[in-house]
Short mmCIF file of C-alpha atoms and ligand atoms in Angstrom, two decimals:
data_model
loop_
_atom_site.label_atom_id
_atom_site.label_comp_id
_atom_site.label_asym_id
_atom_site.label_seq_id
_atom_site.Cartn_x
_atom_site.Cartn_y
_atom_site.Cartn_z
CA MET A 1 1.76 -5.55 -7.64
CA ASN A 2 -0.69 -3.37 -9.56
CA ALA A 3 -2.08 -0.19 -8.03
CA LEU A 4 -5.52 -1.61 -7.27
CA ALA A 5 -4.20 -4.80 -5.64
CA ALA A 6 -1.84 -2.68 -3.52
CA THR A 7 -4.57 -0.23 -2.46
CA ASN A 8 -7.03 -3.05 -1.68
CA ARG A 9 -4.36 -4.75 0.42
CA ASN A 10 -3.77 -1.62 2.50
CA PHE A 11 -7.52 -1.14 2.92
CA ARG A 12 -8.04 -4.76 4.04
CA HIS A 13 -5.18 -4.48 6.50
CA ALA A 14 -6.80 -1.37 8.02
CA ALA A 15 -10.22 -3.06 8.08
CA ARG A 16 -8.67 -5.97 10.00
CA ILE A 17 -7.03 -3.64 12.52
CA LEU A 18 -10.37 -1.86 13.02
CA GLY A 19 -12.30 -5.16 13.23
CA LEU A 20 -14.75 -4.03 10.51
CA ASP A 21 -17.70 -6.25 9.75
CA SER A 22 -16.89 -8.24 6.57
CA LYS A 23 -20.08 -7.09 4.80
CA LEU A 24 -19.31 -3.46 5.50
CA GLU A 25 -15.74 -4.07 4.33
CA ARG A 26 -17.03 -5.42 1.01
CA SER A 27 -19.42 -2.50 0.59
CA LEU A 28 -16.64 0.05 1.25
CA LEU A 29 -14.32 -1.63 -1.23
CA ILE A 30 -16.64 -1.80 -4.25
CA PRO A 31 -16.87 1.53 -6.11
CA PHE A 32 -20.17 3.42 -6.18
CA ARG A 33 -19.96 3.77 -9.98
CA GLU A 34 -17.42 3.17 -12.77
CA ILE A 35 -17.75 5.15 -15.98
CA LYS A 36 -15.91 4.36 -19.23
CA VAL A 37 -16.50 6.51 -22.30
CA GLU A 38 -15.30 6.69 -25.88
CA CYS A 39 -13.85 10.10 -26.75
CA SER A 40 -13.38 10.60 -30.50
CA ILE A 41 -12.04 13.88 -31.84
CA PRO A 42 -10.88 15.26 -35.16
CA LYS A 43 -7.10 15.86 -35.05
CA ASP A 44 -5.70 19.10 -36.47
CA ASP A 45 -4.85 17.28 -39.72
CA GLY A 46 -8.49 16.18 -40.15
CA SER A 47 -7.93 12.52 -39.17
CA LEU A 48 -9.99 10.80 -36.47
CA ALA A 49 -8.51 9.87 -33.10
CA THR A 50 -10.29 7.83 -30.43
CA TYR A 51 -9.35 7.80 -26.73
CA VAL A 52 -10.89 6.10 -23.71
CA GLY A 53 -11.94 8.22 -20.73
CA PHE A 54 -12.71 6.99 -17.22
CA ARG A 55 -14.32 8.36 -14.09
CA VAL A 56 -14.55 6.12 -11.06
CA GLN A 57 -16.77 7.38 -8.26
CA HIS A 58 -15.68 5.36 -5.26
CA ASP A 59 -17.69 6.49 -2.24
CA ASN A 60 -19.97 9.34 -1.19
CA ALA A 61 -20.86 8.52 2.42
CA ARG A 62 -19.17 11.71 3.71
CA GLY A 63 -20.11 14.05 0.86
CA PRO A 64 -19.73 14.76 -2.86
CA MET A 65 -17.07 12.64 -4.53
CA LYS A 66 -13.86 14.49 -5.24
CA GLY A 67 -10.69 13.85 -7.18
CA GLY A 68 -8.47 14.78 -10.07
CA ILE A 69 -8.45 13.95 -13.77
CA ARG A 70 -5.24 12.53 -15.22
CA TYR A 71 -4.09 12.61 -18.85
CA HIS A 72 -1.37 9.98 -19.24
CA PRO A 73 -0.65 7.05 -21.58
CA GLU A 74 -0.75 4.58 -18.67
CA VAL A 75 -4.24 5.53 -17.45
CA ASP A 76 -6.25 2.29 -17.16
CA PRO A 77 -9.36 1.17 -15.23
CA ASP A 78 -7.43 -0.50 -12.39
CA GLU A 79 -5.21 2.53 -11.85
CA VAL A 80 -8.18 4.95 -11.84
CA ASN A 81 -10.05 2.63 -9.48
CA ALA A 82 -7.12 2.61 -7.05
CA LEU A 83 -6.71 6.38 -7.24
CA ALA A 84 -10.46 6.90 -6.64
CA GLN A 85 -10.36 4.68 -3.57
CA LEU A 86 -7.32 6.53 -2.24
CA MET A 87 -9.30 9.79 -2.59
CA THR A 88 -12.04 8.38 -0.31
CA TRP A 89 -9.55 7.67 2.48
CA LYS A 90 -7.63 10.92 1.79
CA THR A 91 -10.63 13.24 2.13
CA ALA A 92 -11.56 11.39 5.32
CA VAL A 93 -8.02 11.74 6.74
CA ALA A 94 -8.15 15.47 5.95
CA ASP A 95 -11.63 15.53 7.53
CA ILE A 96 -13.18 17.49 4.68
CA PRO A 97 -16.81 16.72 3.75
CA TYR A 98 -16.15 14.73 0.60
CA GLY A 99 -16.01 11.21 -0.73
CA GLY A 100 -13.58 9.99 -3.38
CA ALA A 101 -13.39 9.82 -7.17
CA LYS A 102 -10.76 9.94 -9.91
CA GLY A 103 -10.79 10.17 -13.67
CA GLY A 104 -8.48 10.06 -16.59
CA ILE A 105 -7.98 9.69 -20.31
CA GLY A 106 -5.43 7.31 -21.79
CA CYS A 107 -3.46 9.76 -23.93
CA ASN A 108 -0.12 11.51 -24.04
CA PRO A 109 -0.96 15.21 -23.63
CA LYS A 110 2.49 16.11 -25.00
CA ASP A 111 1.50 14.62 -28.38
CA LEU A 112 -1.65 16.75 -28.62
CA SER A 113 -1.93 20.39 -29.68
CA MET A 114 -3.81 22.87 -27.45
CA SER A 115 -6.87 22.72 -29.71
CA GLU A 116 -6.82 18.89 -29.74
CA LEU A 117 -6.59 18.89 -25.92
CA GLU A 118 -9.51 21.31 -25.77
CA ARG A 119 -11.64 19.14 -28.08
CA LEU A 120 -10.77 16.00 -26.11
CA THR A 121 -11.63 17.65 -22.78
CA ARG A 122 -14.94 18.96 -24.14
CA VAL A 123 -15.95 15.55 -25.58
CA PHE A 124 -15.08 13.86 -22.28
CA THR A 125 -17.16 16.46 -20.39
CA GLN A 126 -20.12 15.95 -22.76
CA LYS A 127 -19.99 12.22 -21.99
CA ILE A 128 -19.91 12.56 -18.20
CA HIS A 129 -21.69 15.89 -17.53
CA ASP A 130 -24.89 14.31 -16.20
CA LEU A 131 -22.93 12.05 -13.80
CA ILE A 132 -20.85 14.78 -12.14
CA GLY A 133 -22.20 17.82 -10.27
CA VAL A 134 -21.41 20.51 -7.70
CA HIS A 135 -22.95 18.32 -4.96
CA THR A 136 -22.25 14.96 -6.60
CA ASP A 137 -18.73 14.72 -8.02
CA VAL A 138 -16.26 17.58 -8.42
CA PRO A 139 -13.16 17.03 -10.64
CA ALA A 140 -9.76 18.77 -10.29
CA PRO A 141 -6.32 18.63 -11.97
CA ASP A 142 -3.89 15.71 -11.64
CA MET A 143 -0.94 14.56 -13.76
CA GLY A 144 -1.07 15.95 -17.29
CA THR A 145 -3.97 18.33 -16.60
CA ASN A 146 -3.96 21.90 -15.28
CA PRO A 147 -6.13 24.99 -14.64
CA GLN A 148 -6.76 25.39 -18.40
CA THR A 149 -8.20 21.84 -18.55
CA MET A 150 -10.51 22.75 -15.64
CA ALA A 151 -11.59 25.95 -17.46
CA TRP A 152 -12.71 23.87 -20.49
CA ILE A 153 -14.63 21.44 -18.26
CA LEU A 154 -16.31 24.37 -16.47
CA ASP A 155 -17.30 25.95 -19.78
CA GLU A 156 -18.61 22.73 -21.34
CA TYR A 157 -20.48 21.69 -18.18
CA SER A 158 -22.02 25.18 -17.88
CA LYS A 159 -23.54 24.85 -21.39
CA PHE A 160 -25.71 22.03 -20.03
CA HIS A 161 -26.31 23.19 -16.45
CA GLY A 162 -25.85 26.99 -16.37
CA HIS A 163 -22.80 28.83 -15.02
CA SER A 164 -21.26 26.45 -12.46
CA PRO A 165 -17.86 27.56 -11.13
CA ALA A 166 -17.99 25.00 -8.29
CA ILE A 167 -18.14 22.05 -10.74
CA VAL A 168 -14.34 21.93 -10.79
CA THR A 169 -11.53 23.09 -8.52
CA GLY A 170 -7.99 24.01 -9.46
CA LYS A 171 -9.39 26.33 -12.13
CA PRO A 172 -7.84 29.68 -13.13
CA ILE A 173 -8.27 32.50 -10.59
CA ASP A 174 -10.17 34.56 -13.23
CA LEU A 175 -12.86 31.86 -13.31
CA GLY A 176 -13.24 31.51 -9.53
CA GLY A 177 -10.12 29.51 -8.70
CA SER A 178 -8.68 29.85 -5.22
CA LEU A 179 -5.52 31.75 -4.44
CA GLY A 180 -2.99 29.20 -3.21
CA ARG A 181 -4.48 26.14 -4.98
CA ASP A 182 -1.65 25.95 -7.52
CA ALA A 183 0.95 25.59 -4.75
CA ALA A 184 -1.31 23.72 -2.32
CA THR A 185 -0.20 20.10 -2.83
CA GLY A 186 3.49 21.05 -2.63
CA ARG A 187 2.87 23.40 0.30
CA GLY A 188 0.78 20.82 2.17
CA CYS A 189 3.52 18.28 1.58
CA VAL A 190 6.07 20.66 3.12
CA PHE A 191 3.80 21.33 6.13
CA ALA A 192 3.43 17.55 6.52
CA THR A 193 7.21 17.09 6.29
CA GLU A 194 7.74 19.72 8.99
CA ALA A 195 5.24 17.99 11.28
CA LEU A 196 6.97 14.63 10.79
CA LEU A 197 10.53 15.93 11.16
CA ALA A 198 9.61 17.76 14.38
CA GLU A 199 8.81 14.33 15.89
CA TYR A 200 12.44 13.39 15.28
CA GLY A 201 13.88 16.72 16.49
CA LYS A 202 14.84 17.65 12.91
CA SER A 203 13.97 20.47 10.55
CA ILE A 204 14.10 21.12 6.81
CA ASN A 205 16.99 23.59 6.99
CA ASN A 206 19.60 21.02 7.98
CA LEU A 207 18.58 18.15 5.72
CA THR A 208 19.14 17.07 2.10
CA PHE A 209 16.29 16.25 -0.28
CA ALA A 210 15.90 14.31 -3.56
CA ILE A 211 12.75 15.02 -5.58
CA GLN A 212 11.33 12.88 -8.40
CA GLY A 213 9.00 14.90 -10.67
CA PHE A 214 9.22 18.63 -11.32
CA GLY A 215 5.65 19.37 -12.38
CA ASN A 216 3.02 21.08 -10.23
CA VAL A 217 3.70 19.15 -7.02
CA GLY A 218 7.45 18.56 -7.34
CA SER A 219 8.36 22.09 -8.40
CA TRP A 220 6.34 23.68 -5.58
CA ALA A 221 7.72 21.29 -2.99
CA ALA A 222 11.28 22.02 -4.23
CA ARG A 223 10.72 25.78 -4.21
CA LEU A 224 9.31 25.82 -0.66
CA ILE A 225 12.02 23.49 0.70
CA HIS A 226 14.67 25.71 -0.90
CA GLU A 227 13.02 28.82 0.66
CA ARG A 228 13.22 27.14 4.09
CA GLY A 229 16.94 26.47 3.71
CA GLY A 230 16.67 22.77 2.83
CA LYS A 231 19.29 21.45 0.40
CA VAL A 232 17.69 19.92 -2.68
CA VAL A 233 20.55 17.75 -3.93
CA ALA A 234 18.80 15.97 -6.84
CA VAL A 235 15.75 16.53 -9.04
CA SER A 236 14.41 14.46 -11.93
CA ASP A 237 11.54 14.58 -14.40
CA ILE A 238 10.66 12.94 -17.71
CA THR A 239 13.29 15.08 -19.50
CA GLY A 240 16.29 14.20 -17.32
CA ALA A 241 17.84 14.69 -13.90
CA VAL A 242 20.27 17.03 -12.18
CA LYS A 243 22.34 16.70 -9.00
CA ASN A 244 24.44 19.01 -6.85
CA PRO A 245 25.70 17.84 -3.43
CA ASN A 246 25.85 21.48 -2.26
CA GLY A 247 22.18 22.09 -3.08
CA ILE A 248 20.49 23.10 -6.35
CA ASN A 249 19.37 26.70 -6.72
CA ILE A 250 15.70 25.91 -7.36
CA PRO A 251 14.56 29.31 -8.74
CA GLU A 252 17.42 29.05 -11.27
CA LEU A 253 16.45 25.47 -12.15
CA LEU A 254 12.83 26.60 -12.67
CA ALA A 255 14.02 29.37 -15.01
CA HIS A 256 16.23 26.86 -16.90
CA LYS A 257 13.28 24.44 -17.26
CA ASP A 258 10.99 27.28 -18.42
CA GLY A 259 13.57 28.45 -20.96
CA THR A 260 14.69 25.10 -22.39
CA GLY A 261 11.78 22.78 -21.58
CA SER A 262 14.25 20.35 -20.00
CA LEU A 263 16.22 19.68 -16.82
CA LYS A 264 19.24 18.72 -18.94
CA GLY A 265 22.19 21.08 -19.37
CA PHE A 266 21.63 23.09 -16.17
CA HIS A 267 24.82 24.93 -15.24
CA GLY A 268 24.09 24.88 -11.50
CA GLY A 269 24.56 21.10 -11.25
CA ASP A 270 25.55 17.93 -13.09
CA ASP A 271 23.29 15.86 -15.29
CA MET A 272 22.56 12.45 -13.80
CA ASN A 273 20.73 9.29 -14.84
CA PRO A 274 17.04 9.79 -13.82
CA SER A 275 16.83 6.14 -12.76
CA GLU A 276 19.34 6.92 -9.95
CA LEU A 277 17.14 9.59 -8.35
CA LEU A 278 15.27 7.25 -6.01
CA VAL A 279 18.46 5.69 -4.67
CA HIS A 280 20.43 8.95 -4.52
CA GLU A 281 22.22 9.89 -1.27
CA CYS A 282 19.84 12.16 0.70
CA ASP A 283 18.00 12.43 4.02
CA VAL A 284 14.52 12.86 2.57
CA LEU A 285 13.17 11.40 -0.67
CA ILE A 286 10.03 12.95 -2.19
CA PRO A 287 8.46 11.05 -5.11
CA CYS A 288 6.22 13.53 -7.00
CA ALA A 289 5.48 11.66 -10.24
CA LEU A 290 4.10 8.20 -11.00
CA GLY A 291 2.81 5.38 -8.81
CA GLY A 292 4.68 2.15 -8.02
CA VAL A 293 8.14 3.71 -8.51
CA LEU A 294 9.46 2.25 -5.25
CA ASN A 295 9.31 -1.51 -5.55
CA ARG A 296 11.26 -4.66 -4.67
CA ASP A 297 13.80 -3.89 -7.44
CA ASN A 298 15.07 -0.66 -5.85
CA ALA A 299 13.80 -0.50 -2.23
CA THR A 300 16.91 -2.13 -0.75
CA ASP A 301 19.10 0.54 -2.34
CA VAL A 302 17.15 3.56 -1.06
CA LYS A 303 19.46 5.78 1.06
CA ALA A 304 16.88 8.22 2.43
CA LYS A 305 15.79 8.01 6.07
CA PHE A 306 12.41 9.63 5.34
CA ILE A 307 10.09 9.22 2.34
CA ILE A 308 7.34 11.77 1.81
CA GLU A 309 4.74 10.36 -0.60
CA ALA A 310 3.72 13.43 -2.58
CA ALA A 311 2.74 11.21 -5.53
CA ASN A 312 -0.16 8.80 -5.21
CA HIS A 313 0.86 5.22 -4.27
CA PRO A 314 4.56 5.64 -5.13
CA THR A 315 5.52 2.76 -2.79
CA ASP A 316 4.29 -0.70 -3.55
CA PRO A 317 3.56 -3.00 -0.58
CA GLU A 318 6.69 -5.12 -1.13
CA ALA A 319 8.86 -1.99 -1.04
CA ASP A 320 6.90 -0.79 1.98
CA GLU A 321 7.93 -3.92 3.87
CA ILE A 322 11.60 -3.74 2.79
CA LEU A 323 11.85 -0.03 3.65
CA SER A 324 10.14 -0.41 7.01
CA LYS A 325 12.56 -3.22 7.94
CA LYS A 326 15.42 -0.86 7.06
CA GLY A 327 13.92 1.70 9.47
CA VAL A 328 12.91 4.18 6.75
CA VAL A 329 10.00 6.37 7.90
CA ILE A 330 7.30 6.73 5.23
CA LEU A 331 4.73 9.51 5.34
CA PRO A 332 1.81 8.03 3.35
CA ASP A 333 0.22 9.63 0.28
CA ILE A 334 -3.31 9.84 1.68
CA TYR A 335 -1.97 12.33 4.20
CA ALA A 336 1.24 13.74 2.65
CA ASN A 337 -0.41 14.99 -0.58
CA SER A 338 -3.78 15.94 0.92
CA GLY A 339 -2.96 19.68 0.76
CA GLY A 340 -4.23 19.80 -2.83
CA VAL A 341 -7.69 18.44 -2.14
CA THR A 342 -7.89 20.46 1.08
CA VAL A 343 -7.43 23.73 -0.79
CA SER A 344 -9.79 22.39 -3.48
CA TYR A 345 -12.33 22.17 -0.67
CA PHE A 346 -11.59 25.80 0.28
CA GLU A 347 -12.08 26.76 -3.39
CA TRP A 348 -15.43 24.96 -3.58
CA VAL A 349 -16.57 26.64 -0.33
CA GLN A 350 -15.55 30.07 -1.72
CA ASN A 351 -17.48 29.38 -4.96
CA ILE A 352 -20.60 28.33 -3.09
CA GLN A 353 -20.36 31.36 -0.77
CA GLY A 354 -19.50 33.68 -3.66
CA PHE A 355 -16.71 35.13 -1.50
CA MET A 356 -12.96 35.05 -2.14
CA TRP A 357 -10.37 34.44 0.59
CA ASP A 358 -6.94 36.06 0.53
CA GLU A 359 -3.92 33.79 0.11
CA GLU A 360 -2.76 34.25 3.69
CA LYS A 361 -6.05 32.80 4.96
CA VAL A 362 -5.84 29.87 2.51
CA ASN A 363 -2.30 29.00 3.61
CA ALA A 364 -3.05 29.46 7.32
CA GLU A 365 -6.13 27.19 7.08
CA LEU A 366 -4.11 24.64 5.11
CA TRP A 367 -1.47 24.59 7.87
CA LYS A 368 -4.22 23.95 10.46
CA TYR A 369 -5.67 21.04 8.47
CA MET A 370 -2.25 19.46 7.81
CA THR A 371 -1.16 19.77 11.46
CA ARG A 372 -4.44 18.38 12.76
CA GLY A 373 -4.23 15.51 10.26
CA PHE A 374 -0.78 14.54 11.51
CA ASP A 375 -1.91 14.64 15.16
CA ASN A 376 -4.94 12.47 14.33
CA ILE A 377 -2.72 9.92 12.52
CA LYS A 378 -0.29 9.82 15.44
CA ASP A 379 -3.20 9.06 17.79
CA MET A 380 -4.28 6.14 15.57
CA CYS A 381 -0.67 4.86 15.47
CA LYS A 382 -0.61 4.89 19.27
CA THR A 383 -4.01 3.24 19.62
CA HIS A 384 -3.27 0.46 17.14
CA ASP A 385 0.52 0.27 17.50
CA CYS A 386 0.95 0.55 13.74
CA SER A 387 2.91 2.32 10.98
CA LEU A 388 2.09 5.82 9.76
CA ARG A 389 0.49 4.27 6.66
CA MET A 390 -1.84 2.11 8.78
CA GLY A 391 -2.42 5.08 11.12
CA ALA A 392 -3.67 7.09 8.14
CA PHE A 393 -5.66 4.21 6.63
CA THR A 394 -7.37 3.31 9.90
CA LEU A 395 -8.19 7.00 10.48
CA GLY A 396 -9.72 7.41 7.01
CA VAL A 397 -11.48 4.05 6.81
CA ASN A 398 -12.94 4.43 10.31
CA ARG A 399 -14.43 7.86 9.48
CA VAL A 400 -16.00 6.54 6.25
CA ALA A 401 -17.28 3.41 8.01
CA ARG A 402 -18.91 5.53 10.75
CA ALA A 403 -20.62 7.77 8.18
CA THR A 404 -21.84 4.72 6.24
CA ILE A 405 -23.31 3.07 9.35
CA LEU A 406 -24.99 6.32 10.44
CA ARG A 407 -26.63 6.72 7.02
CA GLY A 408 -27.96 3.13 7.12
CA TRP A 409 -28.64 0.92 4.12
CA GLU A 410 -32.40 0.41 3.92
CA ALA A 411 -33.64 0.68 0.30
N1 NAI B 501 -1.77 18.22 -8.74
C1 NAI B 501 -2.26 17.97 -7.55
O1 NAI B 501 -2.89 18.82 -6.91
C2 NAI B 501 -2.04 16.62 -6.91
C3 NAI B 501 -1.20 15.68 -7.45
N2 NAI B 501 -0.94 14.52 -6.78
C4 NAI B 501 -0.04 13.51 -7.31
O2 NAI B 501 1.27 14.06 -7.48
C5 NAI B 501 1.91 13.43 -8.60
C6 NAI B 501 2.37 14.52 -9.56
O3 NAI B 501 1.23 15.26 -10.00
P1 NAI B 501 1.39 16.70 -10.69
O4 NAI B 501 2.61 17.36 -10.20
O5 NAI B 501 0.09 17.34 -10.60
O6 NAI B 501 1.61 16.28 -12.21
P2 NAI B 501 2.34 17.11 -13.37
O7 NAI B 501 1.83 16.55 -14.64
O8 NAI B 501 2.26 18.56 -13.11
O9 NAI B 501 3.88 16.69 -13.17
C7 NAI B 501 4.30 15.37 -13.26
C8 NAI B 501 5.81 15.36 -13.22
O10 NAI B 501 6.28 14.01 -13.21
C9 NAI B 501 7.32 13.90 -14.17
N3 NAI B 501 7.44 12.52 -14.62
C10 NAI B 501 6.59 11.80 -15.37
N4 NAI B 501 7.10 10.57 -15.59
C11 NAI B 501 8.28 10.54 -14.94
C12 NAI B 501 9.29 9.56 -14.79
N5 NAI B 501 9.16 8.37 -15.36
N6 NAI B 501 10.40 9.87 -14.05
C13 NAI B 501 10.54 11.09 -13.48
N7 NAI B 501 9.61 12.06 -13.60
C14 NAI B 501 8.51 11.78 -14.31
C15 NAI B 501 6.93 14.85 -15.27
O11 NAI B 501 8.03 15.16 -16.12
C16 NAI B 501 6.46 16.03 -14.43
O12 NAI B 501 7.57 16.79 -14.01
C17 NAI B 501 0.90 12.45 -9.17
O13 NAI B 501 1.11 11.18 -8.58
C18 NAI B 501 -0.44 13.00 -8.70
O14 NAI B 501 -1.45 12.05 -8.63
C19 NAI B 501 -1.48 14.27 -5.54
C20 NAI B 501 -2.33 15.17 -4.97
C21 NAI B 501 -2.74 16.38 -5.63
O1 AKG B 502 -7.97 18.63 -5.64
C1 AKG B 502 -8.65 17.64 -5.78
O2 AKG B 502 -9.86 17.64 -5.78
C2 AKG B 502 -8.05 16.27 -6.00
C3 AKG B 502 -6.57 16.21 -6.08
C4 AKG B 502 -6.18 14.80 -6.38
O3 AKG B 502 -6.53 14.26 -7.41
C5 AKG B 502 -5.42 14.04 -5.40
O4 AKG B 502 -5.35 14.44 -4.24
O5 AKG B 502 -4.88 12.99 -5.76
#
């Protein structure tokens, strides 16, 4: 099932549980605005290259639309649409005053030089600058983008609108980025995992973990789990995979990856087939890469008892059903990875106030938001006798629906 069909299905299920009016349901489902732009740049060799960029602004009932920008070959309108919608429910679950958006460019950033990436980012910003804004739509990093990408967007946007640090979050600290934002999605995911495990009388330090993806989210999650005494027994990324039943030394794996650019050939473990990562023996599985990776082809073989969705929509609805029947507990993306956008919110607040928080405050506030989010989801699960995914969806959808009704719809 494609990402949009899967997301719509979860939304409709939540709308049914909440008994939403069908007209309101339709209005919440259809995006506020979909933008598609041509981005042509000269390559370093003088030839012309054309890419397609997207920004989908899904909903702004609760505040400015917010969400990352992805550079990946598989970026397409349906995927961006689904990711934008997920942002609407995610910001509502986190109870931060935002709506949802997402953007992306269909490209492989690994095939582009730094100067080509800079030109592409600037052309994309020129095409969308009058449709985003500090109080309208605030981009951030996602797969294939990083603080440098945000710095180029900030600079290009500021040429049109004056110096605007709050136009993006996840930017470098020297340009007004927040301390703690780099680690925030991984850290939030670990706080969420701790909250969930506590319900089952378990803790990170006596469990084993398998992690798919070793980029921003995956590497931070791995590092923080390792620091807490959790055993990370398998890690994979696009370059390969490594396993060690006694636990991988994550700081050493990070140094190996930095030095060689690959997970392959790490002396502190054995190379494994990356396709085995999701079905590897472990207590907790954390997908931190692409969407739709857990599906009907592999769900039956998953060994983990807990799945923490650090990636966006890693579990497709068919896999969701199979895994739930097996008794696997799934912590849904719109809560589990909300630490990133939550600290993005703190960054935006700091930019608007012109005042910088220390990292301790950022992390302490993040813990409060993640813990409160879990408690709120649990309450919804009790009220509606539903899964954690439907607990999170009903929580988010209900908050957006209430804001929409309060604002009214008279022209
Ligand atoms: N960066 C952020 O703050 C947030 C990211 N997310 C989600 O987390 C996921 C990861 O994002 P980032 O870490 O930011 O991206 P990233 O670009 O920093 O890292 C992506 C990682 O996935 C790996 N990967 C790609 N294809 C793979 C494959 N087929 N098999 C195994 N590994 C593969 C890459 O090698 C890389 O290690 C995405 O789903 C993203 O939407 C969610 C919330 C916030
Ligand atoms: O930090 C943000 O604004 C958005 C992060 C994001 O794209 C996500 O949560 O999926």
